[in-house]
Short mmCIF file of C-alpha atoms and ligand atoms in Angstrom, two decimals:
data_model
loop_
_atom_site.label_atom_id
_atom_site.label_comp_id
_atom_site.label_asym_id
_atom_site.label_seq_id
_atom_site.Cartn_x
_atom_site.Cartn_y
_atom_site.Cartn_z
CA UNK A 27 45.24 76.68 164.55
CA UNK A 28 42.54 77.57 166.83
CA UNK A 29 39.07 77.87 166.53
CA UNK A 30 35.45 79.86 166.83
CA UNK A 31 32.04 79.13 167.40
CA UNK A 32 29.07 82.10 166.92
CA UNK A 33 25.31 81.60 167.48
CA UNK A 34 22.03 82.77 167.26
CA UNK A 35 19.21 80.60 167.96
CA UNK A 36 16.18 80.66 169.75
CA UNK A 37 17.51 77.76 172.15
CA UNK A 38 20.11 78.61 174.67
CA UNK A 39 23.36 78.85 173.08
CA UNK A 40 26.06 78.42 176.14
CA UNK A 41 26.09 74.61 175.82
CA UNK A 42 26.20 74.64 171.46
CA UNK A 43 29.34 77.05 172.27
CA UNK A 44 30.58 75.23 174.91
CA UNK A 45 30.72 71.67 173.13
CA UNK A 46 31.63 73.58 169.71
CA UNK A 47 34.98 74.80 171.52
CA UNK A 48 35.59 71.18 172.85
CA UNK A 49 34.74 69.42 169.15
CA UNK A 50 37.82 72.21 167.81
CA UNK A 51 40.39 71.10 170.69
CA UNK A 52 42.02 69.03 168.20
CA UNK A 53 43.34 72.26 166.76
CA UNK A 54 45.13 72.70 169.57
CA UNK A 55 44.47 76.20 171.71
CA UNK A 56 46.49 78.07 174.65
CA UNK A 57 43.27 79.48 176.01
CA UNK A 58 39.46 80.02 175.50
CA UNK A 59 36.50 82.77 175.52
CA UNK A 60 33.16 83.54 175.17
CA UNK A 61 30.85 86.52 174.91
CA UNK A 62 27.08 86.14 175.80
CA UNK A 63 24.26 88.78 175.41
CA UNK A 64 21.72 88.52 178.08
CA UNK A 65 20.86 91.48 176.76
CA UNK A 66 24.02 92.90 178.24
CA UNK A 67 27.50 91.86 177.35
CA UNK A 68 29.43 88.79 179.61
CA UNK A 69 32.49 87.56 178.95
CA UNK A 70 34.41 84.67 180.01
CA UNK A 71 37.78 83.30 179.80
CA UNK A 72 40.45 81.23 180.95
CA UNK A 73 43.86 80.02 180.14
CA UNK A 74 43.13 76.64 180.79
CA UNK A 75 40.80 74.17 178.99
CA UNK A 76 37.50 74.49 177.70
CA UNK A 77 36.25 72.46 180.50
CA UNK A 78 36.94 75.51 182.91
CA UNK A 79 35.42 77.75 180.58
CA UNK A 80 32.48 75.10 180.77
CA UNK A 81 32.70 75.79 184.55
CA UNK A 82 32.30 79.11 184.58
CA UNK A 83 30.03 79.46 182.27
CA UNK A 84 27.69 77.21 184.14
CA UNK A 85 23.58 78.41 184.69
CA UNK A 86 24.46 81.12 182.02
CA UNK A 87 21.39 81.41 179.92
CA UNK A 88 21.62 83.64 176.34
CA UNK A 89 20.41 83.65 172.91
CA UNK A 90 23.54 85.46 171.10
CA UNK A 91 27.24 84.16 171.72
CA UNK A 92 30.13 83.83 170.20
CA UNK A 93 33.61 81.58 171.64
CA UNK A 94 36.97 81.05 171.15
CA UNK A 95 39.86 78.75 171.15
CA UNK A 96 42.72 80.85 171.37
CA UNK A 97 46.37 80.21 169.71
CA UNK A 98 48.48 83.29 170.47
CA UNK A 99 50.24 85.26 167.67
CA UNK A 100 50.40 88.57 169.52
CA UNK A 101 50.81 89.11 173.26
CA UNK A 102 52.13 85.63 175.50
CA UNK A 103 48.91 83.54 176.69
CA UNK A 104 47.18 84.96 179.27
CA UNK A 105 43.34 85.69 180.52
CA UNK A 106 43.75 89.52 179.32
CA UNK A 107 44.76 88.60 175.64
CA UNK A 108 42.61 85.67 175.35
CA UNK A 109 39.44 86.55 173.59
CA UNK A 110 36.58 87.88 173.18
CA UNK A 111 38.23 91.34 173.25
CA UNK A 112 35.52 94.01 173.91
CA UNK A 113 35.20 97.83 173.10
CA UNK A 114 32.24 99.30 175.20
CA UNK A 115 29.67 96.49 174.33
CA UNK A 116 30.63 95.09 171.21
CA UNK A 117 33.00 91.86 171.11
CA UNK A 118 35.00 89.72 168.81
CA UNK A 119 36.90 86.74 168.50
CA UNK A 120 39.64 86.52 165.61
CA UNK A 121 41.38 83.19 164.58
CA UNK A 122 44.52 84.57 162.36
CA UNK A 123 46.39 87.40 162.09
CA UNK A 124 46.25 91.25 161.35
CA UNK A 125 49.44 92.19 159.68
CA UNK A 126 48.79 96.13 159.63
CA UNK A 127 47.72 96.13 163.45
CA UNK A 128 50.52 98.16 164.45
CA UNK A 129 49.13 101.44 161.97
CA UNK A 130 45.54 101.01 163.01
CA UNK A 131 46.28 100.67 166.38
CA UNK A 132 48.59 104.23 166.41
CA UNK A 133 45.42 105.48 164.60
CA UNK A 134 42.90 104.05 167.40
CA UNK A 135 45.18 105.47 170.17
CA UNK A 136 44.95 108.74 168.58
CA UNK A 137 41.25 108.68 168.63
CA UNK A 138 41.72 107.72 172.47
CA UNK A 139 40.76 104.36 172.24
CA UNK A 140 42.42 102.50 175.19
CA UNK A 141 43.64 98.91 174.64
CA UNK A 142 43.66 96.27 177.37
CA UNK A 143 45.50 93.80 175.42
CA UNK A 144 48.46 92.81 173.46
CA UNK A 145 47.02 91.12 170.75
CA UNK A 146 46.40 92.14 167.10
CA UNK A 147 42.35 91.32 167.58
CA UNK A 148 41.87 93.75 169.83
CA UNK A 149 42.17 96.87 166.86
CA UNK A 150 39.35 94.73 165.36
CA UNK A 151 37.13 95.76 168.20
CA UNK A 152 37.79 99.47 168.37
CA UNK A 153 37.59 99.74 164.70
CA UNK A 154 34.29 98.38 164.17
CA UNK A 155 33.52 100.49 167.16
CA UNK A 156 34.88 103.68 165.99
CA UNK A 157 33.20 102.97 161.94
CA UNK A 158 29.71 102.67 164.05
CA UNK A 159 30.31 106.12 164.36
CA UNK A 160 29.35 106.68 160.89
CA UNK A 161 26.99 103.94 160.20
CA UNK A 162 24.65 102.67 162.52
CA UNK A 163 24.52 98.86 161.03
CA UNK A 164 26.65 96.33 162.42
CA UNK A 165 26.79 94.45 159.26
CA UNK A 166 27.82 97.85 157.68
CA UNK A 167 30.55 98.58 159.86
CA UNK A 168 32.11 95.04 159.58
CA UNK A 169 32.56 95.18 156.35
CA UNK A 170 33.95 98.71 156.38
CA UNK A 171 36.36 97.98 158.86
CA UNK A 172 37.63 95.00 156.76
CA UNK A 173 38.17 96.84 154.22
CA UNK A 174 40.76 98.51 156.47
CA UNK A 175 42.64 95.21 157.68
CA UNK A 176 45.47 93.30 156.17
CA UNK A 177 46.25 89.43 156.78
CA UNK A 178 43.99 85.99 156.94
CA UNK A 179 41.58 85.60 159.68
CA UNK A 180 38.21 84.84 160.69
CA UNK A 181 36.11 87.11 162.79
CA UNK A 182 32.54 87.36 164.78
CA UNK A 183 31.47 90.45 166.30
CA UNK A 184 28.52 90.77 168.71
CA UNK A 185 27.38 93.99 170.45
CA UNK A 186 24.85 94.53 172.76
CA UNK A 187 20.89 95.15 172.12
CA UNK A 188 21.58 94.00 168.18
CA UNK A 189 20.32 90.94 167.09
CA UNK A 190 22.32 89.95 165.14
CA UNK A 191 25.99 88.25 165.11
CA UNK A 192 28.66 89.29 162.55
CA UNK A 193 30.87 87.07 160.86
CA UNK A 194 33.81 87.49 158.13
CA UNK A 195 36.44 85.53 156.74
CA UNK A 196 39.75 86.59 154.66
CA UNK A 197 42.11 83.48 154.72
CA UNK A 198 41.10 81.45 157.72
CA UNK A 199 38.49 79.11 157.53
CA UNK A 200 34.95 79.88 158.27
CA UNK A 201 31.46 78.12 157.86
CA UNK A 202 27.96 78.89 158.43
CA UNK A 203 25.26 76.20 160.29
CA UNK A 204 21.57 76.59 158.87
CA UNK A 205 19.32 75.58 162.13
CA UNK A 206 15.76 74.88 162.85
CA UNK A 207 15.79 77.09 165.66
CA UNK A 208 18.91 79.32 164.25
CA UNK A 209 21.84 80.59 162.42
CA UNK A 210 25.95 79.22 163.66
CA UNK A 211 29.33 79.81 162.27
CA UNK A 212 32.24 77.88 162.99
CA UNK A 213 36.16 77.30 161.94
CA UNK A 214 35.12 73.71 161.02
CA UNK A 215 31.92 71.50 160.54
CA UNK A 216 32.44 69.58 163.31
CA UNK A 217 31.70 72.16 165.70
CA UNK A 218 28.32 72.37 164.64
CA UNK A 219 27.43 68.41 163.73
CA UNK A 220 25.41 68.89 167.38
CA UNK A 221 22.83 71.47 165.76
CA UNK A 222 22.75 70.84 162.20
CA UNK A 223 24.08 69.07 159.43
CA UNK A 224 23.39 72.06 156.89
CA UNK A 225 26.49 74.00 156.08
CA UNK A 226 27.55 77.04 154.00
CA UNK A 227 30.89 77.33 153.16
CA UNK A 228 32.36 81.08 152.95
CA UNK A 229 33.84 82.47 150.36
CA UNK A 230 37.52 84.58 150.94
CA UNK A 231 36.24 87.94 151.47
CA UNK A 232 32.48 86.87 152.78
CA UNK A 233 30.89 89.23 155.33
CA UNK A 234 27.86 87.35 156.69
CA UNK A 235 24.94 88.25 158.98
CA UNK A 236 23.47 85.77 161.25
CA UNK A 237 20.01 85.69 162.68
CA UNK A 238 17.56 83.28 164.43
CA UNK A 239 15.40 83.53 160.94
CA UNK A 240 18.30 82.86 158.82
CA UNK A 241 21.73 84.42 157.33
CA UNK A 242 22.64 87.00 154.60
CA UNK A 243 25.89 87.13 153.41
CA UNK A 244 27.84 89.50 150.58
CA UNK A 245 30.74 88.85 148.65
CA UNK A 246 33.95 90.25 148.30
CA UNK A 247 32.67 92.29 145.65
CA UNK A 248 29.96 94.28 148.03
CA UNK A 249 27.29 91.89 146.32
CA UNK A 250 24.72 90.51 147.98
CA UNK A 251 25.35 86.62 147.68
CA UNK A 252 22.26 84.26 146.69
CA UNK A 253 21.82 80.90 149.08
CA UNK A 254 21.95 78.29 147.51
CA UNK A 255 22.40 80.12 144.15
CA UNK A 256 25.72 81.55 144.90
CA UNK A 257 26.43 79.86 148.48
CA UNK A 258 25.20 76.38 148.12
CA UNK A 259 24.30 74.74 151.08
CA UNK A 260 26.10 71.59 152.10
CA UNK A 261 24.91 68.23 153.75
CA UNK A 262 27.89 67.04 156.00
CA UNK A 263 28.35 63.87 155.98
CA UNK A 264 31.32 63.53 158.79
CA UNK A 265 30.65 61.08 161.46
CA UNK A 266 30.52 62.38 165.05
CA UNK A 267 32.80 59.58 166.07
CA UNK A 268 35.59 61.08 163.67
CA UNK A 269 36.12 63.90 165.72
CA UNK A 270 35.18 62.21 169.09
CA UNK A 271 38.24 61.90 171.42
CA UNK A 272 36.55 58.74 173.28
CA UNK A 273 38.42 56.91 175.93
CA UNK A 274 42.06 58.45 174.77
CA UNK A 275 43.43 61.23 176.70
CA UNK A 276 45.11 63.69 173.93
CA UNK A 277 44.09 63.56 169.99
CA UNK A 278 47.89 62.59 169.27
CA UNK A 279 47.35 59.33 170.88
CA UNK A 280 44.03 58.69 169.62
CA UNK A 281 46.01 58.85 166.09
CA UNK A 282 48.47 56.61 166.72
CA UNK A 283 46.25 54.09 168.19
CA UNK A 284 44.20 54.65 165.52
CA UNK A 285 46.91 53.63 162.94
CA UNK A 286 45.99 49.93 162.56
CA UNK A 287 41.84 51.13 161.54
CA UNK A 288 43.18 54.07 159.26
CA UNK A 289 45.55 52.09 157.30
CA UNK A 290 42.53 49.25 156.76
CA UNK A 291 39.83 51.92 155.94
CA UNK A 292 42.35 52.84 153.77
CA UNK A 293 43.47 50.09 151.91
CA UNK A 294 39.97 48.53 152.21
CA UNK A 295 38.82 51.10 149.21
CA UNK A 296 41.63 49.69 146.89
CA UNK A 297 40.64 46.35 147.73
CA UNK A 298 40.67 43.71 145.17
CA UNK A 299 41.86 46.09 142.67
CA UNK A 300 45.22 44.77 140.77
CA UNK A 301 46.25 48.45 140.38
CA UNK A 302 46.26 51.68 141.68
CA UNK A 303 43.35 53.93 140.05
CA UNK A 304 44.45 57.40 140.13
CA UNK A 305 40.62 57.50 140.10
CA UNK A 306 40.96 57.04 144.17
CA UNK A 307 42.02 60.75 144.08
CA UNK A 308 39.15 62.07 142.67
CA UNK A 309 37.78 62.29 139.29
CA UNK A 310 39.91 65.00 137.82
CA UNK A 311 43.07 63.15 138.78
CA UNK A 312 43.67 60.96 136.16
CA UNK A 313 44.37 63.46 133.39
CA UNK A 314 45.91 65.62 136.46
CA UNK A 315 48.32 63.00 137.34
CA UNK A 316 49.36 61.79 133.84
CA UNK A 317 51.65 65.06 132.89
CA UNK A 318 53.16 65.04 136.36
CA UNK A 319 57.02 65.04 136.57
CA UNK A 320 57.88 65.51 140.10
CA UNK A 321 56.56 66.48 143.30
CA UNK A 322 56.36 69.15 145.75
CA UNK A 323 55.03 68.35 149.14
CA UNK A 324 54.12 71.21 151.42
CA UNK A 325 53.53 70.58 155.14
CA UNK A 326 54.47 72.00 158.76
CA UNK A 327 55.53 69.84 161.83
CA UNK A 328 54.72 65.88 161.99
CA UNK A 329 53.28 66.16 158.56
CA UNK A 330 56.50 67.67 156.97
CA UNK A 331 58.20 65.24 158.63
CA UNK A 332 56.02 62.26 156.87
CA UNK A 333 56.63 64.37 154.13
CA UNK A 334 60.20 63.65 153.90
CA UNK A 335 59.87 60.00 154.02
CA UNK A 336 57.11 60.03 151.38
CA UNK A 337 60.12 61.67 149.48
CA UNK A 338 62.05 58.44 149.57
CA UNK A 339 59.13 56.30 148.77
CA UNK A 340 58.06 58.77 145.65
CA UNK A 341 61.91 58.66 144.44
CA UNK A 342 62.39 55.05 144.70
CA UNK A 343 58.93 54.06 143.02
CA UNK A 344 57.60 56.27 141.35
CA UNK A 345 61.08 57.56 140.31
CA UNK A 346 60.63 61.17 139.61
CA UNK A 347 62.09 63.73 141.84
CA UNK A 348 60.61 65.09 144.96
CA UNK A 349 61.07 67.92 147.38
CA UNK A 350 60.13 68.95 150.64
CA UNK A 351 59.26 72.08 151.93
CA UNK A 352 58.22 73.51 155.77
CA UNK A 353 54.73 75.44 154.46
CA UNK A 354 55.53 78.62 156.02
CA UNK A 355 58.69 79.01 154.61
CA UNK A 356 57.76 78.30 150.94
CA UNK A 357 54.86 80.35 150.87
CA UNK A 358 57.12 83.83 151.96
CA UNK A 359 60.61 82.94 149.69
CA UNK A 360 61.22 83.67 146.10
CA UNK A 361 60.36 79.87 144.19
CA UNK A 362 60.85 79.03 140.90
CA UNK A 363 56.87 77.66 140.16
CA UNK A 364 57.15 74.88 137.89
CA UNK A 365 53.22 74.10 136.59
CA UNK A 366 54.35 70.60 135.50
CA UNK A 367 54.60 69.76 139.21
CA UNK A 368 52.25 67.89 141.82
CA UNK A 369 51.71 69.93 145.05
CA UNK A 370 50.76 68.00 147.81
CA UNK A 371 49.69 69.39 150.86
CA UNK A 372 49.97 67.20 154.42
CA UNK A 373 47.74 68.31 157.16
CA UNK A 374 46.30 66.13 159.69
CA UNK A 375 42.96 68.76 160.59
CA UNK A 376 42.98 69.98 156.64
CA UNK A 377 43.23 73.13 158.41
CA UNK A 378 46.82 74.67 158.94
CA UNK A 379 47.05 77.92 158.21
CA UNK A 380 50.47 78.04 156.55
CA UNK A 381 50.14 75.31 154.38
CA UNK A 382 46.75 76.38 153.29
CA UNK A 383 48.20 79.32 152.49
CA UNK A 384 51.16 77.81 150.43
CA UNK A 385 48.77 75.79 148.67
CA UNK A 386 47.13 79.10 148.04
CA UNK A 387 50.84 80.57 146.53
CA UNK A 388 51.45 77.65 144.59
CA UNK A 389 48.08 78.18 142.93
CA UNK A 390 48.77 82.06 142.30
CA UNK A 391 51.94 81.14 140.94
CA UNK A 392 50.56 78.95 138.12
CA UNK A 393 50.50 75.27 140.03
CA UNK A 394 46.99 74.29 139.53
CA UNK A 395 47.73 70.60 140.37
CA UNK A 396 47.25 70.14 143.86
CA UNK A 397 46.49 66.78 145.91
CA UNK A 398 45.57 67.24 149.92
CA UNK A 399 46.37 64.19 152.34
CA UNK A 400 44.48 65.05 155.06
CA UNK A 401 41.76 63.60 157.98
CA UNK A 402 39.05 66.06 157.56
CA UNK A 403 37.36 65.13 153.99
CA UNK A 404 35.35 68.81 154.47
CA UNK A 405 38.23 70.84 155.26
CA UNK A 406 39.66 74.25 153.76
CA UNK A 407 42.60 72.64 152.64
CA UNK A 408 40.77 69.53 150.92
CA UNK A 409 38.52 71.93 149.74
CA UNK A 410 41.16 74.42 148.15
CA UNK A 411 43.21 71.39 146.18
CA UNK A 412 39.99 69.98 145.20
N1 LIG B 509 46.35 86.84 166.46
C1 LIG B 509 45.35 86.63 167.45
C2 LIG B 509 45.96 86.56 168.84
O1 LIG B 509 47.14 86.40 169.01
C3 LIG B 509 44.50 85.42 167.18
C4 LIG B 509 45.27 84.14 167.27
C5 LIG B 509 44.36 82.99 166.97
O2 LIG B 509 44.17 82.69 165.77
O3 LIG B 509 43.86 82.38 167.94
O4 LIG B 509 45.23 86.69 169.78
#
């Protein structure tokens, strides 16, 4: 899963968008972007790391910019499908997936828009684009053209000579940062820990608006949505040190050497107690827990592979059966949902697409009990089983 950063702030932005993209390189990327207004459109990218990106985007100064950590669905990874993709002087950056790409992009064509890239995004551009045709508001547009697009993402659009930035989420993950000095969006709060500690979590089907003075966002249901009425705004309380890599080269070994400290931070809140309090799970979970008669555990990669020894641990002690499933594949078979069941999602970022998804499916098909085991205490997945 990769990641985006978007601001708007009276400051300049480069270096919140720069260090945003490097506080997401846990996700794990295959290339990076940014677009800049100053008052015309740049854009950057390379397939290495952020650091280049960094490099390049050295003794830029702007206002309005939105980045990118790229993780390639559609066209291989390369500098002409890495984002921002442009269409005259608007931009966008995507984390996700448009399924009906293929139809809009016959339709595009046909209106002779010309694409420079193989990716999905890049209809995203020419559509909001083309629906500026009819309306002149960006804010308008965005949400007209989502109307129009099928799949889970996350998107921020910038053009040129608007002051505003664009933002929308269906599926992926997507937050807004309240500034002193600004407005920022990004896939998760740590991005944005460097700015402010004053976050808005967006709703599935959000369109929001951000601007130096503040943000306005409406629903799924074309509704203008009240902050903090509808939209509270959040406090983070996630450590910087959490998410900082420190003297480790690669996240994956700052885990494992991190094993020892997360096991006793662990244990250290069950401390003393003579049993376990289902309690530790939250308040809900006791009366959650006490009807449960097995398990499902939904994860992808390392964490469906912990999975399947938390299988034998759950059988042997807890003795009720248990079953494993790869997130992606659960979430597109035919299941038999069984509402007596636990669902347990595994992620280590809280933020995997697929199994936030299949948490998502096991919800729509009647599994409302749902535990998260996860890193990221304010992440979508965390959030969703909470
Ligand atoms: N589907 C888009 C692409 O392949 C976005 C992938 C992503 O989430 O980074 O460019």
């Amino acid at each position: 899963m990769c990641g985006i950063v978007a601001a708007v702030a009276a400051r300049n932005i480069v270096p919140v968008l720069i260090e945003g993209l490097m506080k997401l390189e846990y996700r794990g990327y295959d290339s990076a972007g940014l677009a800049l207004l100053n008052p015309t459109l740049t854009r950057l990218r390379s397939v290495g790391r952020v650091a280049e990106l960094a490099a390049q985007a050295a003794g830029q100064v702007a206002h309005h910019g939105i980045a990118h950590t790229r993780w390639a669905t559609h066209g291989v990874p390369s500098e002409r499908n890495a984002h921002p993709h442009v269409s005259a002087g608007l931009a966008v950056v995507h984390n996700g997936i448009i399924e009906n790409y293929a139809e809009l992009k016959q339709e595009l064509v046909a209106e002779g828009y010309v694409f420079a890239s193989d990716t999905d995004t890049e209809v995203i551009a020419h559509l909001v684009r083309h629906t500026l045709k009819s309306t002149p508001d960006l804010f308008e547009a965005v949400r007209l053209a989502k109307a129009r697009l099928i799949g889970a993402y996350a998107i921020a659009v910038l053009q040129e000579w608007d002051d505003a930035i664009v933002v929308a989420r269906h599926g992926a993950p997507l937050l807004l940062g309240l500034g002193d000095d600004g407005s920022y969006a990004a896939s998760d709060a740590s991005a944005l820990l460097q700015v402010t500690r004053r976050m808005i979590y967006l709703e599935d089907g959000d369109v929001a608006e951000l601007r130096r003075d503040g943000v306005r966002i409406v629903g799924a249901d074309g509704a203008a949505a009240n902050v903090p009425a509808d939209r509270p705004v959040n406090e983070s309380t996630l450590s910087a040190d959490d998410v900082e890599l420190g003297d480790y080269t690669h996240y994956m070994q700052k885990e494992i050497f991190e094993q020892p400290q997360a096991l006793a931070a662990t244990l250290e809140m069950i401390g003393g107690a003579q049993t376990l309090s289902p309690n530790l799970f939250g308040v809900a979970a006791p009366e959650m827990l006490a009807g449960v008669k097995s398990v499902l555990i939904l994860a992808c990669g390392t964490s469906y592979h912990s999975g399947l020894v938390a299988r034998y641990w759950i059988e042997q002690l807890a003795g009720i059966p248990c079953s494993v499933e790869i997130a992606s594949e659960y979430r597109y078979r035919i299941s038999v949902p069984n509402p007596e069941q636990l669902v347990v999602a595994i992620s280590q970022s809280g933020e995997t697409a697929d199994t936030l998804a299949s948490v998502k499916h096991a919800r729509a098909l009647g599994m409302g009990r749902t535990l998260a085991i996860c890193n990221v205490a304010e992440s979508a997945i965390v959030r969703e089983c909470a």
